Coordinates of C-alpha atoms in Angstrom, one line a residue:
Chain A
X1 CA 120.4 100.6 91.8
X2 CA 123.3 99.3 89.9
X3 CA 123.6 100.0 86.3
X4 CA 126.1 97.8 83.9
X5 CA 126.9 100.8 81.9
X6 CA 129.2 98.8 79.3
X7 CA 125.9 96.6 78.7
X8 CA 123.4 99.9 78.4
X9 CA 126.2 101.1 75.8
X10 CA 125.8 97.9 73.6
X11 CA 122.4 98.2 73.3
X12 CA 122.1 101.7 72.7
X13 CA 124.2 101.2 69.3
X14 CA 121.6 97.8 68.3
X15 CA 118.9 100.9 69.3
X16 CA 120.4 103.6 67.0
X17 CA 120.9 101.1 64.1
X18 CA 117.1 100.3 64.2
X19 CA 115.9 104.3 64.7
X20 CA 116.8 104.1 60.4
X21 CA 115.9 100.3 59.6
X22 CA 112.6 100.8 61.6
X23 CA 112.2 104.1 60.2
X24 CA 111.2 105.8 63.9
X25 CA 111.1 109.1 62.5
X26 CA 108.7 108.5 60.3
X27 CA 106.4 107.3 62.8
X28 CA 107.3 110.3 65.4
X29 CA 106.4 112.5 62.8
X30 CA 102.5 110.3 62.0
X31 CA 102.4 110.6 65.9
X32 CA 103.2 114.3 66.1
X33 CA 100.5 114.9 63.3
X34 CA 97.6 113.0 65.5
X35 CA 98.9 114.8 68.5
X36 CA 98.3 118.5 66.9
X37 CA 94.5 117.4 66.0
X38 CA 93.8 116.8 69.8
X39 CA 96.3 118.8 71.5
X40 CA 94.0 121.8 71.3
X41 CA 91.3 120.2 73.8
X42 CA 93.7 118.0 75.3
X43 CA 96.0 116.8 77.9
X44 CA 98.9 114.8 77.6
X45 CA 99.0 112.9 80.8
X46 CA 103.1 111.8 81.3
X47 CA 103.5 109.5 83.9
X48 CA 107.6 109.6 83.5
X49 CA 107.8 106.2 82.3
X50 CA 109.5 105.8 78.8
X51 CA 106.6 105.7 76.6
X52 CA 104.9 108.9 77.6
X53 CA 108.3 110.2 77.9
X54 CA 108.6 109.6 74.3
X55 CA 105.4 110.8 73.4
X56 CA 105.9 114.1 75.3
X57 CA 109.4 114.5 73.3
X58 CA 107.8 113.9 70.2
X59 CA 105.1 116.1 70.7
X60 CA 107.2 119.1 72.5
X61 CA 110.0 119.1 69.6
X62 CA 107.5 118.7 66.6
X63 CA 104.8 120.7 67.8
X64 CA 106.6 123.6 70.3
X65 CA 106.2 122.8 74.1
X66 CA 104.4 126.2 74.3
X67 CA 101.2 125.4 73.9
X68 CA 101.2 121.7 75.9
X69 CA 98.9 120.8 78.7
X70 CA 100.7 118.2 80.8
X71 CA 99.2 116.2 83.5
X72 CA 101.5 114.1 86.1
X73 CA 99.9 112.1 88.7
X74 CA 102.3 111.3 91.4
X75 CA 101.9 108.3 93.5
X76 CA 103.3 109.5 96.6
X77 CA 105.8 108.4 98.4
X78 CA 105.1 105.2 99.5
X79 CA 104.6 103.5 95.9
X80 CA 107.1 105.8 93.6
X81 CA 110.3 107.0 95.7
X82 CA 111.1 110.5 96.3
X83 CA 114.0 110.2 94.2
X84 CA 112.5 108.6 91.5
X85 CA 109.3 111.0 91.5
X86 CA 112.0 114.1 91.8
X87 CA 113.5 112.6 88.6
X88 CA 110.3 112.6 86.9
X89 CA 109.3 115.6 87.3
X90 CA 112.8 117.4 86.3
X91 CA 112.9 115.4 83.2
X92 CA 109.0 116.7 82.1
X93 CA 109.9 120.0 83.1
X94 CA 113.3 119.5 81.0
X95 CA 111.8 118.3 77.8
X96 CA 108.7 120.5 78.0
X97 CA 109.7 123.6 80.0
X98 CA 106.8 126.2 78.8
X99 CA 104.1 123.9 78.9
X100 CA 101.5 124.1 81.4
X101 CA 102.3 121.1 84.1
X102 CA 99.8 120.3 86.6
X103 CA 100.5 118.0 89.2
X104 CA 98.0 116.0 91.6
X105 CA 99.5 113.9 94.7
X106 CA 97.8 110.6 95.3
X107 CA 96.3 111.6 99.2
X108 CA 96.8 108.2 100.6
X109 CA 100.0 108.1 98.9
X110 CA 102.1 108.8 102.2
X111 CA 100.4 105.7 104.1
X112 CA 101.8 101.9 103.8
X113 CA 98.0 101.4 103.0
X114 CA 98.7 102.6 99.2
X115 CA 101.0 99.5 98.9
X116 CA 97.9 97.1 100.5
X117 CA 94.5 98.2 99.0
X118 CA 94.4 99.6 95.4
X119 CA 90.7 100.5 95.3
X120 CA 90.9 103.9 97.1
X121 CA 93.4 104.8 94.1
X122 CA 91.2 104.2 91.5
X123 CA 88.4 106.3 93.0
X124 CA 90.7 109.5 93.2
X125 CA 92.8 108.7 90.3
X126 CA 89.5 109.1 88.1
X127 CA 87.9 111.7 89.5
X128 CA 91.4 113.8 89.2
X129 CA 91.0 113.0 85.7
X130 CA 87.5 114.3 85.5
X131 CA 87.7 117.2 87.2
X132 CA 90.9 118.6 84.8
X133 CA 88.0 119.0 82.3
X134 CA 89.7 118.0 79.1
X135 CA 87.8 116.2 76.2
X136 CA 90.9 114.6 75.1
X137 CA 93.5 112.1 77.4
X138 CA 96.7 111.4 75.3
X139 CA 98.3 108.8 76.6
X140 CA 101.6 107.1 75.5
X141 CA 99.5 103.3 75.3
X142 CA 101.2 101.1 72.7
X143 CA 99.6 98.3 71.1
X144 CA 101.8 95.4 71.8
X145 CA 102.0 96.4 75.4
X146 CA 99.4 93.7 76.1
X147 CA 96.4 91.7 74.4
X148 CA 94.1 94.2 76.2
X149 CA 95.9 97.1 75.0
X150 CA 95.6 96.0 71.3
X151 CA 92.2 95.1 71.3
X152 CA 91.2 99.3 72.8
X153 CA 92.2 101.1 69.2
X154 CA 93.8 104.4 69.0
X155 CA 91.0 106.6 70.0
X156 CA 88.5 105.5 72.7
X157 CA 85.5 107.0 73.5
X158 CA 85.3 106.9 78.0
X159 CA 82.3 108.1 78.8
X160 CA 83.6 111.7 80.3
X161 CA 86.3 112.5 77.8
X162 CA 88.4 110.3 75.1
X163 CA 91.6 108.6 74.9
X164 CA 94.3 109.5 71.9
X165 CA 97.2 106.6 71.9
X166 CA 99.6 108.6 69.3
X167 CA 102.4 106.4 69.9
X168 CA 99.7 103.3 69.2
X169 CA 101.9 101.7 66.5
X170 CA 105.1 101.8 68.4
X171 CA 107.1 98.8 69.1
X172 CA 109.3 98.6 72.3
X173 CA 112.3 98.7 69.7
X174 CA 110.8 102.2 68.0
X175 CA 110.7 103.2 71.6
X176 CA 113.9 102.6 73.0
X177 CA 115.3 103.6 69.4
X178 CA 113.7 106.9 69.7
X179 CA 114.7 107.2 73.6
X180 CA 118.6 106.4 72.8
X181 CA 118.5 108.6 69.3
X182 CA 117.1 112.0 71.1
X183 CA 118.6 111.7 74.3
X184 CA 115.3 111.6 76.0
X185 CA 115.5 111.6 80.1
X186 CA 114.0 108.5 81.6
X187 CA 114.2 107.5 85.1
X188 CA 117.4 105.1 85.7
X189 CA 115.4 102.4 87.5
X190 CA 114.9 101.4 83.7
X191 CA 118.5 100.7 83.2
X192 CA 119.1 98.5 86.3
X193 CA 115.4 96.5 85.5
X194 CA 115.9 96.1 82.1
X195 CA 119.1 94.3 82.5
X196 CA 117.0 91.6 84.8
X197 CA 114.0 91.7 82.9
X198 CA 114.5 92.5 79.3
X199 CA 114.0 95.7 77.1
X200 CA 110.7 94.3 76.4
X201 CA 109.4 93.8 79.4
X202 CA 110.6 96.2 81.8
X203 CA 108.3 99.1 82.8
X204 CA 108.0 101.9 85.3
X205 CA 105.4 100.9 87.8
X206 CA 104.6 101.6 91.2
X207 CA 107.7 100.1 93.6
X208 CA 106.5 97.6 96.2
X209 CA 102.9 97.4 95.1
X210 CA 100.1 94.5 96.0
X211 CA 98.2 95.0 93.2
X212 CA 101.4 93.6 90.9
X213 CA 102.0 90.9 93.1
X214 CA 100.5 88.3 90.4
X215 CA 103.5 89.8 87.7
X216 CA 105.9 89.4 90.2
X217 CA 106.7 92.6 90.2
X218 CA 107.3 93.0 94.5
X219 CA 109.5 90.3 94.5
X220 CA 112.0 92.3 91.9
X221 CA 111.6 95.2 93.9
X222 CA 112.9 93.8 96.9
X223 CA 115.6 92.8 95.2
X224 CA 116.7 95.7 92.9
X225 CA 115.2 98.4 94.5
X226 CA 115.5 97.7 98.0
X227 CA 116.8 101.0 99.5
X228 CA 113.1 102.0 98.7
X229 CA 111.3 99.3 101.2
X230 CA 111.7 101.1 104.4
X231 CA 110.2 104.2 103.1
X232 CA 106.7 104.4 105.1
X233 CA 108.5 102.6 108.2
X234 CA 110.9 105.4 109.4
X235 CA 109.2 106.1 112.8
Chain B
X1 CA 132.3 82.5 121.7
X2 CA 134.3 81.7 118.3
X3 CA 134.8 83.9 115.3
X4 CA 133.3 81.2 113.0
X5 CA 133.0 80.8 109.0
X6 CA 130.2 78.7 107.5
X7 CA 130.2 77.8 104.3
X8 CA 126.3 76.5 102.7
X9 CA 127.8 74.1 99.3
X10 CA 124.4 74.7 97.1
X11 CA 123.0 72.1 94.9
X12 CA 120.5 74.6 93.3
X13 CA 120.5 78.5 93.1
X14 CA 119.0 80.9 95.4
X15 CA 116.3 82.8 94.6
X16 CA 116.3 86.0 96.8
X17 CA 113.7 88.0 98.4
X18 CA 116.3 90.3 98.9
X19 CA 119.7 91.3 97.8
X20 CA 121.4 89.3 101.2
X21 CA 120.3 86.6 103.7
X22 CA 121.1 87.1 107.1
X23 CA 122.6 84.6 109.1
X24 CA 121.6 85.7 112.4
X25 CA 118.0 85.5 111.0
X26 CA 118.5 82.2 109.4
X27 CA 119.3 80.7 113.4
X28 CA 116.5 82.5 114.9
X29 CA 114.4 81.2 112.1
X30 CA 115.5 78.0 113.0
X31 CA 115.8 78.2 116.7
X32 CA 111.9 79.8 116.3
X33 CA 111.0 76.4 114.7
X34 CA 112.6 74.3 117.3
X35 CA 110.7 76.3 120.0
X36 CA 107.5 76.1 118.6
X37 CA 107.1 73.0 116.9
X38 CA 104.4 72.6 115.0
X39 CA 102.4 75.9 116.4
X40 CA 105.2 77.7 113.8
X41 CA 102.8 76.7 111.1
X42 CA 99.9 78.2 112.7
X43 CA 101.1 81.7 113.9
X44 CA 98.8 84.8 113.7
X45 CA 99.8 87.0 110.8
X46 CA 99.9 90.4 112.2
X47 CA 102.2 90.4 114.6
X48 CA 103.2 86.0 114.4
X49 CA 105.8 86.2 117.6
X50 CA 106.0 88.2 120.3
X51 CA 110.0 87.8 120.9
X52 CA 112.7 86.1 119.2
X53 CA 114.2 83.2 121.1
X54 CA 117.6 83.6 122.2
X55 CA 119.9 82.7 119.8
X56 CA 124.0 81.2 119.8
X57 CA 125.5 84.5 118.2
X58 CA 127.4 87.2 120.2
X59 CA 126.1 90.8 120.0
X60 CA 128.0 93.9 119.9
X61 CA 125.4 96.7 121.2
X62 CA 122.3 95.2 120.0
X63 CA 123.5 94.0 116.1
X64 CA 124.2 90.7 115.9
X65 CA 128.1 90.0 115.0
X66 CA 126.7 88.2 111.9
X67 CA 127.5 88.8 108.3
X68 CA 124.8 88.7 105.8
X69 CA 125.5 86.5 102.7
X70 CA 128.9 86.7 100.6
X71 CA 127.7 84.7 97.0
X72 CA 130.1 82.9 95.1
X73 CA 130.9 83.2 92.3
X74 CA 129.5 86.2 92.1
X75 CA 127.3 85.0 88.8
X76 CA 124.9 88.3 88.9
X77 CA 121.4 88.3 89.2
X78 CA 118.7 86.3 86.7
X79 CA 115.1 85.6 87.0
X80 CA 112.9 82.7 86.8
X81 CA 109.0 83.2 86.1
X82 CA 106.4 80.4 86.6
X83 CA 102.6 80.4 87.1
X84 CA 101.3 79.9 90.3
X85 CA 97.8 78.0 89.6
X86 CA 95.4 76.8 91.8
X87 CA 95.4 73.2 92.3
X88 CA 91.7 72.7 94.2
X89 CA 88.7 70.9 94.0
X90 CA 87.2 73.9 91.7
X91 CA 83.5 74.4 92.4
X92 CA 80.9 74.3 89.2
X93 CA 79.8 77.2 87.6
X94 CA 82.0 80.2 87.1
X95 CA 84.3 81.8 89.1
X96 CA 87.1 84.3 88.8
X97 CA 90.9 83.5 88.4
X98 CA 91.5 87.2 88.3
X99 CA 91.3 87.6 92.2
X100 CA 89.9 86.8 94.7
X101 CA 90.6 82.7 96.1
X102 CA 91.1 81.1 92.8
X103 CA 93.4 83.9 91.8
X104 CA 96.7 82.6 89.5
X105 CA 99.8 84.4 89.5
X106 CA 102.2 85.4 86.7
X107 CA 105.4 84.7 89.1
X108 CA 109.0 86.5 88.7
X109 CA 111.8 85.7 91.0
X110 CA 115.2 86.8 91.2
X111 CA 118.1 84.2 91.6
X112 CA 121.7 83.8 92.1
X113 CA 123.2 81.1 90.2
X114 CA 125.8 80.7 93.3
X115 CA 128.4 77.2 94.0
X116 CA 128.3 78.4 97.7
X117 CA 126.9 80.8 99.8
X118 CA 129.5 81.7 103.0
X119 CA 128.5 83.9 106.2
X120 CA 131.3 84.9 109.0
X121 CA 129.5 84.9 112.4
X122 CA 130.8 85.2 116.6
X123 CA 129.0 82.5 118.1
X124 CA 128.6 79.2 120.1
X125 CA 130.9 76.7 117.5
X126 CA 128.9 73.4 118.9
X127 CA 125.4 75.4 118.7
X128 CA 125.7 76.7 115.7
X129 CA 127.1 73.6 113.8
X130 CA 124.1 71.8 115.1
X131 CA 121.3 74.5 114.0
X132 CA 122.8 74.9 110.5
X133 CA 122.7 71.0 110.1
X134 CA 118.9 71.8 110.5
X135 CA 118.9 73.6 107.2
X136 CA 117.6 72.3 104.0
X137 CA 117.4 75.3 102.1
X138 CA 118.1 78.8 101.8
X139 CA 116.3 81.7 100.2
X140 CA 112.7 82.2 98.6
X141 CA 110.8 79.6 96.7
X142 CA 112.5 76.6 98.3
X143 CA 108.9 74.7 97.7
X144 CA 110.1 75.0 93.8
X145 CA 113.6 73.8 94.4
X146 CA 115.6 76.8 94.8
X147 CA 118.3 76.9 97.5
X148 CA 118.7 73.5 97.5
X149 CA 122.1 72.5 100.4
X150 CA 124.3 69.8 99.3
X151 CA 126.6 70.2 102.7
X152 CA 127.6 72.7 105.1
X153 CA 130.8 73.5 106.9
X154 CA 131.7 75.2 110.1
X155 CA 134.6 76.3 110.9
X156 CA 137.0 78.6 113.3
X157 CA 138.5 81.7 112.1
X158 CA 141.7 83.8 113.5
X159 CA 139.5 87.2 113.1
X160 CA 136.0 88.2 113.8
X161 CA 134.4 89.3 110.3
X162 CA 130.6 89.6 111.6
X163 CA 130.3 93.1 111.4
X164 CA 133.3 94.6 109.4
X165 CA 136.2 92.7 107.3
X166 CA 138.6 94.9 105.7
X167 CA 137.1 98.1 106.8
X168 CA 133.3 97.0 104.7
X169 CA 130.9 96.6 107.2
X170 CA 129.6 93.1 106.5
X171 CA 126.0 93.7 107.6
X172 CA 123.8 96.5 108.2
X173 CA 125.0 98.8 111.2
X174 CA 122.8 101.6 112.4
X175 CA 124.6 104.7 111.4
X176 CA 124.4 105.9 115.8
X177 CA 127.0 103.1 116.0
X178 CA 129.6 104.4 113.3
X179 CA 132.3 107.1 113.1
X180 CA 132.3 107.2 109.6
X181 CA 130.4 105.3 106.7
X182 CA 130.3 105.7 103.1
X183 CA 126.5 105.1 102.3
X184 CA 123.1 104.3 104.1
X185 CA 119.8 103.6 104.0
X186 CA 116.9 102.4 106.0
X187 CA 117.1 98.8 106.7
X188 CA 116.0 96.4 109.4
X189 CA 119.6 95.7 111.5
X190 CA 118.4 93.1 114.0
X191 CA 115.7 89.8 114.0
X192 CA 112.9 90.4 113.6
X193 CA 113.5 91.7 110.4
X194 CA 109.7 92.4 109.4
X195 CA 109.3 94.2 112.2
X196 CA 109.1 98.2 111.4
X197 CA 110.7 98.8 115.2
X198 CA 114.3 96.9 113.6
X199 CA 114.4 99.8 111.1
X200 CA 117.3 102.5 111.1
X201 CA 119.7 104.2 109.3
X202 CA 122.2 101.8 108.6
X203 CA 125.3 101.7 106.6
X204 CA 124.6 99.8 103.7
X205 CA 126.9 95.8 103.4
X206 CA 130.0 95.8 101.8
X207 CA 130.4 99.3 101.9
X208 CA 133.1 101.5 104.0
X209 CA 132.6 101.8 107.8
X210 CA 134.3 102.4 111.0
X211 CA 132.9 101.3 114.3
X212 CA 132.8 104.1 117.2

């Protein structure tokens, strides 16, 4: 993926000018407070994406990475690339390196199926998520990620365990402000997306995946991340 | 056969599907057309032709000696996003626009704000002239507007630039093919490109090669 680097710099210094104007430590430090109440009976499920990125850097530098439980649920390599997944996991394991890390691969995730039908994802994804046990999910949901997202609160009861957003309050600005400010690793697909899309907008989601088609979000990939297309047709 | 440039003079961008268009594909798309008519619109989706009809382009192994599309200026990428409604005769009472038939889509599409779109090929000069006439647009989303061809030349050229020009390889090239490359990746390498069986390890466009 090709990242304008000259660009990336001039927004990094916009983002480390609003780290003090929005006062992100302030609200790293609210967020590293609501972590510690849950932390105890918790997981912190990082999906390597920026905002659970942040959330994981937040809670491993305020709180000691010791004592973390960490949960990564990895596509597979038909909707997240090897590359992108290896990535993932070095940065977690980099920003969090005593914390307890469990993994769980996606079992379809091999087969081009995982890019056609979604259901069979939801099934295993939620009973992974029940079987870990934990009373508490913290997950790195903000608010004005979507009208959805701001109408679920910052704790929500599921029926088998309940969700902690810490990072709840965070704008993409606070985000990328933190991000820039600490250094923290994020995969580089953001970079080359958020040139195309905007720092507001761009995500990391599953590559080449039917269940996005109505965002659009296919018909970037096969532009920007085309090397990645082939990957469950090499016969 | 003639080492030939064409040259597409846009009136509206591209919007791409994928980071090239290949003109080899573009003639069998067109030649596929001719062949079949109206049937084209009706093909099974599975597997929609059996064979791709012979087209005017000379073949070095089995790659087409066909570059894949050179973009100028070279403006950079942008994207467009639109709805995608559905314009029916909706049925009373309720019914999801979530999924299922009456779904609506949130569209992105990436463009290239390109002047002119140019392709180097070895082929049949009269042949080809004719099927790129047959042209309206190129790229995705050509329904909407995009790719829109104001006028297109052919013309000869002293050298043949279909597979490499200036030691870049100017389309994908299976890597069996190559002494040396500089990068590569899985891609399709020969119509059909949809098809799984045109997929290889090929040296990636507009990147160092040399041919065996």
């Amino acid at each position: 993926m090709n990242i304008d680097w000259g660009w990336v710099r001039r927004w990094r210094e916009y983002f480390l000018a609003w780290y003090d104007e929005g006062r992100v430590s302030e609200k790293a430090a609210e967020a590293a407070d609501f972590i510690e109440r849950y932390v105890g009976e918790g997981v912190l499920s990082v999906s390597g994406g920026k905002d659970s990125m942040a959330m994981l850097h937040i809670a491993a530098t305020q709180l000691g990475d010791a004592g973390l439980d960490i949960f990564h649920w990895d596509h597979g390599p038909a909707l997240m690339p090897r590359d992108v997944e290896t990535g993932i996991l070095e940065s977690i394991r980099s920003v969090a390196p005593r914390a307890k890390l469990v993994v769980k691969q996606y079992s379809l995730g091999e087969s081009n199926r995982a890019r056609t039908d979604w259901r069979p994802w939801y099934r295993e994804f939620f009973s992974t998520l029940r079987s870990l046990g934990y009373k508490y999910h913290i997950l790195g949901i903000r608010r004005d990620e979507s009208s959805r997202r701001a109408a679920r609160g910052r704790v929500v009861e599921r029926r088998h365990w309940v969700e902690i957003h810490p990072i709840y309050n965070f704008t993409w600005r606070d985000v990328w402000a933190y991000i820039f400010k600490h250094a923290v690793p994020i995969p580089r697909a953001y970079l080359a997306y958020a040139k195309l899309l905007g720092w507001e907008r761009v995500r990391l989601v599953t590559f080449f995946d039917r269940e996005l088609e109505r965002y659009g979000s296919p018909q970037v990939d096969s532009v920007l991340a085309w090397r990645y297309r082939n990957t469950c047709c090499r016969h | 056969m003639e080492p030939l440039e064409i040259t597409f003079y846009l009136s509206t961008p591209v919007a791409l599907g994928f980071p090239w268009i290949y003109f080899d594909s573009l003639i069998a798309h067109i030649r596929l057309k001719e062949e079949l008519g109206e049937r084209y619109y009706s093909l099974p989706t599975k597997i929609p032709v059996d064979s791709v009809p012979a087209i005017p382009i000379k073949h070095w192994k089995d790659v087409p000696i066909a570059s894949v599309s050179i973009f100028e200026p070279q403006a950079g990428l942008h994207t467009f996003s639109y709805f995608k409604r559905g314009d029916f005769p909706f049925p009373k009472g309720k019914i999801s626009r979530a999924s299922g038939f009456f779904k609506d889509f949130y569209l992105k599409t990436v463009y290239v704000p390109a002047v002119k779109v140019k392709f180097y090929a070895t082929g049949e000069l009269r042949e080809v002239e004719r099927l790129v006439r047959l042209v309206p647009a190129l790229g995705k989303e050509r329904n909407i507007g995009f790719g829109f061809i104001r006028r297109v030349e052919v013309r000869e050229v002293d050298q043949e630039w279909g597979l490499v020009k200036d030691g870049m390889a100017m389309r994908p090239i299976p890597v069996k093919y190559l002494e040396a490359y500089e990068d590569a990746t899985y891609m399709a390498y020969k119509p059909p490109y949809w098809s799984k069986h045109s997929v290889d390890l090929c040296a990636v466009p507009f990147t160092r090669v040399e041919l065996r």
